[in-house]
PDB file of C-alpha atoms in Angstrom:
ATOM      1  CA  UNK A   1      46.649  29.053  24.293  1.00 50.00           C
ATOM      2  CA  UNK A   2      45.858  25.483  24.218  1.00 43.00           C
ATOM      3  CA  UNK A   3      43.661  25.813  27.101  1.00 48.00           C
ATOM      4  CA  UNK A   4      41.524  28.494  25.206  1.00 42.00           C
ATOM      5  CA  UNK A   5      41.052  26.014  22.075  1.00 37.00           C
ATOM      6  CA  UNK A   6      39.923  23.140  24.538  1.00 39.00           C
ATOM      7  CA  UNK A   7      37.365  25.407  26.015  1.00 40.00           C
ATOM      8  CA  UNK A   8      36.310  26.743  22.683  1.00 38.00           C
ATOM      9  CA  UNK A   9      35.856  23.143  21.667  1.00 37.00           C
ATOM     10  CA  UNK A  10      34.230  22.068  24.805  1.00 37.00           C
ATOM     11  CA  UNK A  11      31.580  25.035  24.708  1.00 34.00           C
ATOM     12  CA  UNK A  12      30.810  24.169  20.885  1.00 36.00           C
ATOM     13  CA  UNK A  13      30.354  20.806  21.695  1.00 40.00           C
ATOM     14  CA  UNK A  14      27.998  21.563  24.739  1.00 41.00           C
ATOM     15  CA  UNK A  15      26.215  24.053  22.555  1.00 41.00           C
ATOM     16  CA  UNK A  16      26.039  21.814  19.507  1.00 43.00           C
ATOM     17  CA  UNK A  17      24.541  19.145  21.978  1.00 48.00           C
ATOM     18  CA  UNK A  18      22.075  21.276  23.396  1.00 49.00           C
ATOM     19  CA  UNK A  19      20.746  22.473  20.018  1.00 52.00           C
ATOM     20  CA  UNK A  20      20.393  18.889  18.957  1.00 55.00           C
ATOM     21  CA  UNK A  21      18.344  18.218  22.146  1.00 62.00           C
ATOM     22  CA  UNK A  22      16.248  21.364  21.398  1.00 72.00           C
ATOM     23  CA  UNK A  23      15.584  19.844  17.976  1.00 69.00           C
ATOM     24  CA  UNK A  24      14.516  16.445  19.506  1.00 75.00           C
ATOM     25  CA  UNK A  25      12.017  18.069  21.857  1.00 78.00           C
ATOM     26  CA  UNK A  26      10.707  20.065  19.054  1.00 81.00           C
ATOM     27  CA  UNK A  27       9.962  17.083  16.784  1.00 81.00           C
ATOM     28  CA  UNK A  28       8.444  15.332  19.931  1.00 83.00           C
ATOM     29  CA  UNK A  29       6.268  18.270  20.884  1.00 89.00           C
ATOM     30  CA  UNK A  30       5.651  18.565  17.156  1.00 88.00           C
ATOM     31  CA  UNK A  31       4.694  14.930  17.014  1.00 87.00           C
ATOM     32  CA  UNK A  32       2.522  14.735  20.060  1.00 91.00           C
ATOM     33  CA  UNK A  33       0.229  17.847  19.228  1.00 93.00           C
ATOM     34  CA  UNK A  34      -0.128  16.281  15.936  1.00 93.00           C
ATOM     35  CA  UNK A  35      -1.096  12.993  17.067  1.00 92.00           C
ATOM     36  CA  UNK A  36      -3.592  14.592  19.238  1.00 96.00           C
ATOM     37  CA  UNK A  37      -4.947  16.645  16.374  1.00 95.00           C
ATOM     38  CA  UNK A  38      -5.389  13.690  14.247  1.00 94.00           C
ATOM     39  CA  UNK A  39      -7.255  11.852  16.859  1.00 95.00           C
ATOM     40  CA  UNK A  40      -9.546  14.930  17.314  1.00 96.00           C
ATOM     41  CA  UNK A  41     -10.519  14.918  13.532  1.00 95.00           C
ATOM     42  CA  UNK A  42     -11.349  11.316  13.430  1.00 95.00           C
ATOM     43  CA  UNK A  43     -13.274  11.162  16.215  1.00 97.00           C
ATOM     44  CA  UNK A  44     -15.192  14.392  15.074  1.00 97.00           C
ATOM     45  CA  UNK A  45     -15.839  12.317  11.656  1.00 96.00           C
ATOM     46  CA  UNK A  46     -16.889   9.402  13.779  1.00 97.00           C
ATOM     47  CA  UNK A  47     -19.446  11.773  16.008  1.00 97.00           C
ATOM     48  CA  UNK A  48     -20.511  13.285  12.425  1.00 96.00           C
ATOM     49  CA  UNK A  49     -21.107   9.970  11.068  1.00 96.00           C
ATOM     50  CA  UNK A  50     -23.518   8.785  13.862  1.00 97.00           C
ATOM     51  CA  UNK A  51     -25.551  11.983  14.006  1.00 97.00           C
ATOM     52  CA  UNK A  52     -26.164  11.426  10.430  1.00 96.00           C
ATOM     53  CA  UNK A  53     -27.505   7.812  10.943  1.00 96.00           C
ATOM     54  CA  UNK A  54     -29.563   9.160  13.822  1.00 96.00           C
ATOM     55  CA  UNK A  55     -30.930  11.876  11.362  1.00 95.00           C
ATOM     56  CA  UNK A  56     -31.231   9.523   8.838  1.00 94.00           C
ATOM     57  CA  UNK A  57     -33.086   6.859  10.821  1.00 95.00           C
ATOM     58  CA  UNK A  58     -35.344   9.657  12.119  1.00 93.00           C
ATOM     59  CA  UNK A  59     -36.625  10.363   8.545  1.00 92.00           C
ATOM     60  CA  UNK A  60     -36.739   6.892   7.644  1.00 92.00           C
ATOM     61  CA  UNK A  61     -39.728   6.701  10.880  1.00 91.00           C
ATOM     62  CA  UNK A  62     -41.787   9.218   8.661  1.00 88.00           C
ATOM     63  CA  UNK A  63     -45.253   7.627   8.342  1.00 85.00           C
ATOM     64  CA  UNK A  64     -46.659  10.830   6.382  1.00 82.00           C
ATOM     65  CA  UNK A  65     -46.954   9.503   2.638  1.00 84.00           C
ATOM     66  CA  UNK A  66     -47.453  12.999   1.428  1.00 83.00           C
ATOM     67  CA  UNK A  67     -44.197  14.525   2.863  1.00 84.00           C
ATOM     68  CA  UNK A  68     -42.400  11.340   1.705  1.00 85.00           C
ATOM     69  CA  UNK A  69     -43.508  12.012  -1.964  1.00 85.00           C
ATOM     70  CA  UNK A  70     -42.593  15.709  -1.576  1.00 84.00           C
ATOM     71  CA  UNK A  71     -39.102  14.868  -0.543  1.00 87.00           C
ATOM     72  CA  UNK A  72     -38.238  12.318  -3.292  1.00 87.00           C
ATOM     73  CA  UNK A  73     -36.184  14.974  -5.247  1.00 86.00           C
ATOM     74  CA  UNK A  74     -34.628  15.947  -2.323  1.00 86.00           C
ATOM     75  CA  UNK A  75     -33.511  12.598  -1.122  1.00 89.00           C
ATOM     76  CA  UNK A  76     -31.754  11.970  -4.296  1.00 91.00           C
ATOM     77  CA  UNK A  77     -30.277  15.194  -4.003  1.00 89.00           C
ATOM     78  CA  UNK A  78     -29.206  14.486  -0.717  1.00 90.00           C
ATOM     79  CA  UNK A  79     -27.779  11.035  -1.555  1.00 92.00           C
ATOM     80  CA  UNK A  80     -25.663  12.332  -4.455  1.00 90.00           C
ATOM     81  CA  UNK A  81     -23.908  14.490  -2.129  1.00 90.00           C
ATOM     82  CA  UNK A  82     -23.689  11.768   0.187  1.00 92.00           C
ATOM     83  CA  UNK A  83     -21.826   9.794  -2.587  1.00 92.00           C
ATOM     84  CA  UNK A  84     -19.443  12.540  -3.321  1.00 91.00           C
ATOM     85  CA  UNK A  85     -18.542  13.291   0.232  1.00 93.00           C
ATOM     86  CA  UNK A  86     -17.878   9.852   0.850  1.00 94.00           C
ATOM     87  CA  UNK A  87     -15.393   9.811  -2.145  1.00 93.00           C
ATOM     88  CA  UNK A  88     -13.820  12.875  -0.702  1.00 93.00           C
ATOM     89  CA  UNK A  89     -13.397  11.388   2.793  1.00 94.00           C
ATOM     90  CA  UNK A  90     -11.993   8.158   1.035  1.00 95.00           C
ATOM     91  CA  UNK A  91      -9.566   9.924  -1.190  1.00 94.00           C
ATOM     92  CA  UNK A  92      -8.380  12.368   2.053  1.00 94.00           C
ATOM     93  CA  UNK A  93      -7.717   9.136   4.017  1.00 94.00           C
ATOM     94  CA  UNK A  94      -6.165   7.301   1.252  1.00 95.00           C
ATOM     95  CA  UNK A  95      -3.662  10.397   0.798  1.00 94.00           C
ATOM     96  CA  UNK A  96      -3.514  10.667   4.772  1.00 93.00           C
ATOM     97  CA  UNK A  97      -1.953   7.311   4.633  1.00 93.00           C
ATOM     98  CA  UNK A  98       0.310   7.690   1.937  1.00 93.00           C
ATOM     99  CA  UNK A  99       1.692  10.899   3.762  1.00 91.00           C
ATOM    100  CA  UNK A 100       1.853   9.129   7.050  1.00 88.00           C
ATOM    101  CA  UNK A 101       3.872   6.271   5.170  1.00 90.00           C
ATOM    102  CA  UNK A 102       6.456   9.215   4.153  1.00 90.00           C
ATOM    103  CA  UNK A 103       6.550  10.270   7.680  1.00 84.00           C
ATOM    104  CA  UNK A 104       7.626   6.723   8.836  1.00 84.00           C
ATOM    105  CA  UNK A 105      10.145   6.272   6.075  1.00 87.00           C
ATOM    106  CA  UNK A 106      11.842   9.520   7.194  1.00 81.00           C
ATOM    107  CA  UNK A 107      11.826   8.598  10.624  1.00 79.00           C
ATOM    108  CA  UNK A 108      13.583   5.102   9.889  1.00 81.00           C
ATOM    109  CA  UNK A 109      15.970   6.950   7.619  1.00 81.00           C
ATOM    110  CA  UNK A 110      16.710   9.291  10.593  1.00 71.00           C
ATOM    111  CA  UNK A 111      16.600   6.599  13.023  1.00 75.00           C
ATOM    112  CA  UNK A 112      14.371   8.804  15.281  1.00 71.00           C
ATOM    113  CA  UNK A 113      13.476   6.240  17.540  1.00 66.00           C
ATOM    114  CA  UNK A 114      17.199   5.872  19.096  1.00 63.00           C
ATOM    115  CA  UNK A 115      18.370   9.478  18.333  1.00 62.00           C
ATOM    116  CA  UNK A 116      21.217  10.590  20.860  1.00 59.00           C
ATOM    117  CA  UNK A 117      20.716  13.816  22.578  1.00 57.00           C
ATOM    118  CA  UNK A 118      24.093  15.053  20.640  1.00 59.00           C
ATOM    119  CA  UNK A 119      22.735  14.170  17.117  1.00 64.00           C
ATOM    120  CA  UNK A 120      21.337  16.927  15.044  1.00 70.00           C
ATOM    121  CA  UNK A 121      17.981  16.028  13.499  1.00 75.00           C
ATOM    122  CA  UNK A 122      17.351  19.704  12.256  1.00 78.00           C
ATOM    123  CA  UNK A 123      16.832  18.812   8.666  1.00 79.00           C
ATOM    124  CA  UNK A 124      14.425  16.086   9.717  1.00 80.00           C
ATOM    125  CA  UNK A 125      12.395  18.480  12.192  1.00 82.00           C
ATOM    126  CA  UNK A 126      12.077  21.193   9.445  1.00 84.00           C
ATOM    127  CA  UNK A 127      10.860  18.329   6.885  1.00 85.00           C
ATOM    128  CA  UNK A 128       8.547  17.437   9.476  1.00 86.00           C
ATOM    129  CA  UNK A 129       7.106  20.888  10.010  1.00 90.00           C
ATOM    130  CA  UNK A 130       6.340  21.039   6.267  1.00 90.00           C
ATOM    131  CA  UNK A 131       4.903  17.490   6.367  1.00 91.00           C
ATOM    132  CA  UNK A 132       2.423  18.595   9.136  1.00 92.00           C
ATOM    133  CA  UNK A 133       1.561  21.985   7.396  1.00 93.00           C
ATOM    134  CA  UNK A 134       0.915  19.784   4.186  1.00 92.00           C
ATOM    135  CA  UNK A 135      -1.489  17.294   6.013  1.00 93.00           C
ATOM    136  CA  UNK A 136      -3.502  20.424   7.577  1.00 93.00           C
ATOM    137  CA  UNK A 137      -3.964  21.959   4.428  1.00 92.00           C
ATOM    138  CA  UNK A 138      -4.614  18.681   2.344  1.00 92.00           C
ATOM    139  CA  UNK A 139      -6.233  15.643   3.566  1.00 94.00           C
ATOM    140  CA  UNK A 140      -7.247  16.998   6.917  1.00 95.00           C
ATOM    141  CA  UNK A 141      -8.859  20.189   5.227  1.00 93.00           C
ATOM    142  CA  UNK A 142     -10.821  17.869   2.995  1.00 93.00           C
ATOM    143  CA  UNK A 143     -11.935  15.884   6.319  1.00 94.00           C
ATOM    144  CA  UNK A 144     -13.084  19.076   7.743  1.00 93.00           C
ATOM    145  CA  UNK A 145     -14.999  19.753   4.491  1.00 92.00           C
ATOM    146  CA  UNK A 146     -16.368  16.084   5.080  1.00 93.00           C
ATOM    147  CA  UNK A 147     -17.626  17.067   8.515  1.00 94.00           C
ATOM    148  CA  UNK A 148     -19.301  20.197   7.660  1.00 92.00           C
ATOM    149  CA  UNK A 149     -21.037  18.590   4.547  1.00 92.00           C
ATOM    150  CA  UNK A 150     -22.405  15.766   6.833  1.00 94.00           C
ATOM    151  CA  UNK A 151     -23.835  18.285   9.219  1.00 93.00           C
ATOM    152  CA  UNK A 152     -25.619  19.767   6.665  1.00 91.00           C
ATOM    153  CA  UNK A 153     -26.828  16.344   5.522  1.00 92.00           C
ATOM    154  CA  UNK A 154     -28.051  15.749   8.986  1.00 93.00           C
ATOM    155  CA  UNK A 155     -29.781  18.630   9.334  1.00 91.00           C
ATOM    156  CA  UNK A 156     -31.278  18.183   5.939  1.00 90.00           C
ATOM    157  CA  UNK A 157     -32.730  15.000   7.448  1.00 92.00           C
ATOM    158  CA  UNK A 158     -33.801  16.257  10.947  1.00 91.00           C
ATOM    159  CA  UNK A 159     -35.753  19.000   9.060  1.00 88.00           C
ATOM    160  CA  UNK A 160     -37.774  16.568   6.933  1.00 89.00           C
ATOM    161  CA  UNK A 161     -38.215  14.410   9.762  1.00 89.00           C
ATOM    162  CA  UNK A 162     -39.531  17.195  11.963  1.00 87.00           C
ATOM    163  CA  UNK A 163     -41.799  18.193   9.230  1.00 86.00           C
ATOM    164  CA  UNK A 164     -42.879  14.593   8.669  1.00 85.00           C
ATOM    165  CA  UNK A 165     -43.913  14.373  12.535  1.00 81.00           C
ATOM    166  CA  UNK A 166     -45.498  17.780  12.650  1.00 75.00           C
ATOM    167  CA  UNK A 167     -42.935  19.182  15.010  1.00 63.00           C
ATOM    168  CA  UNK A 168     -41.943  21.895  12.915  1.00 54.00           C
ATOM    169  CA  UNK A 169     -43.841  25.282  13.306  1.00 54.00           C
ATOM    170  CA  UNK A 170     -43.743  25.594   9.456  1.00 49.00           C
ATOM    171  CA  UNK A 171     -44.558  21.793   8.800  1.00 48.00           C
ATOM    172  CA  UNK A 172     -47.812  23.199   6.768  1.00 56.00           C
ATOM    173  CA  UNK A 173     -45.553  25.204   4.427  1.00 66.00           C
ATOM    174  CA  UNK A 174     -43.752  22.773   2.360  1.00 65.00           C
ATOM    175  CA  UNK A 175     -42.346  25.632   0.307  1.00 69.00           C
ATOM    176  CA  UNK A 176     -40.607  26.917   3.085  1.00 70.00           C
ATOM    177  CA  UNK A 177     -39.118  23.589   4.628  1.00 71.00           C
ATOM    178  CA  UNK A 178     -37.916  22.933   0.920  1.00 71.00           C
ATOM    179  CA  UNK A 179     -36.079  25.897   0.629  1.00 77.00           C
ATOM    180  CA  UNK A 180     -34.405  25.416   3.531  1.00 79.00           C
ATOM    181  CA  UNK A 181     -33.321  21.960   2.566  1.00 79.00           C
ATOM    182  CA  UNK A 182     -32.551  22.985  -1.013  1.00 77.00           C
ATOM    183  CA  UNK A 183     -30.363  25.694   0.753  1.00 80.00           C
ATOM    184  CA  UNK A 184     -28.331  23.209   3.111  1.00 76.00           C
ATOM    185  CA  UNK A 185     -27.905  20.885  -0.266  1.00 78.00           C
ATOM    186  CA  UNK A 186     -26.754  23.695  -2.442  1.00 80.00           C
ATOM    187  CA  UNK A 187     -24.240  24.947   0.532  1.00 80.00           C
ATOM    188  CA  UNK A 188     -22.433  21.281   0.237  1.00 78.00           C
ATOM    189  CA  UNK A 189     -21.062  21.605  -3.142  1.00 74.00           C
ATOM    190  CA  UNK A 190     -19.089  24.631  -2.212  1.00 78.00           C
ATOM    191  CA  UNK A 191     -17.133  22.832   0.261  1.00 71.00           C
ATOM    192  CA  UNK A 192     -15.953  20.109  -1.646  1.00 66.00           C
ATOM    193  CA  UNK A 193     -14.638  22.503  -4.578  1.00 62.00           C
ATOM    194  CA  UNK A 194     -12.676  24.400  -1.853  1.00 58.00           C
ATOM    195  CA  UNK A 195     -10.696  21.240  -1.704  1.00 56.00           C
ATOM    196  CA  UNK A 196     -10.125  20.202  -5.267  1.00 51.00           C
TER     197      UNK A 196
END
């Protein structure tokens, strides 16, 4: 009888240790995947910003005063959208930083860096999954909207630069170019509304 009890206790300890070890590996996998996702988003933001600067500089080289005068209203609208997107990005990054601090504090409280394989961190892993979901549908979704919005801004500047240089097949049809640019500008606002 005593041997059976010891065997049962031993099995429970082994099972508990294996389960704790599994939770820790789940945490490591979640952490590494999320770090990779975060790096990817920030890289996309940087690439989008570079494309925007390139498109803006191409338009700044426009030597056609006629086109520049015709684009005055579009430029003002594009700049308003750019400022709104910059606010969106700044707020998203601030919130991401705050949420990242929550993760660091929780990790410190659970002493995650020195957890032994027999320590259960189930509650932390459950919290961490929720944290990642919150980041993905919160700040990082807003950064996705920022990226999409900036891509539309870049496309508008590319179209205007192309028209100025006479590279567009429709360069003589200002109304067509203007309506395309207006469509791009108007499609940015709903992106920001989805995140607020």
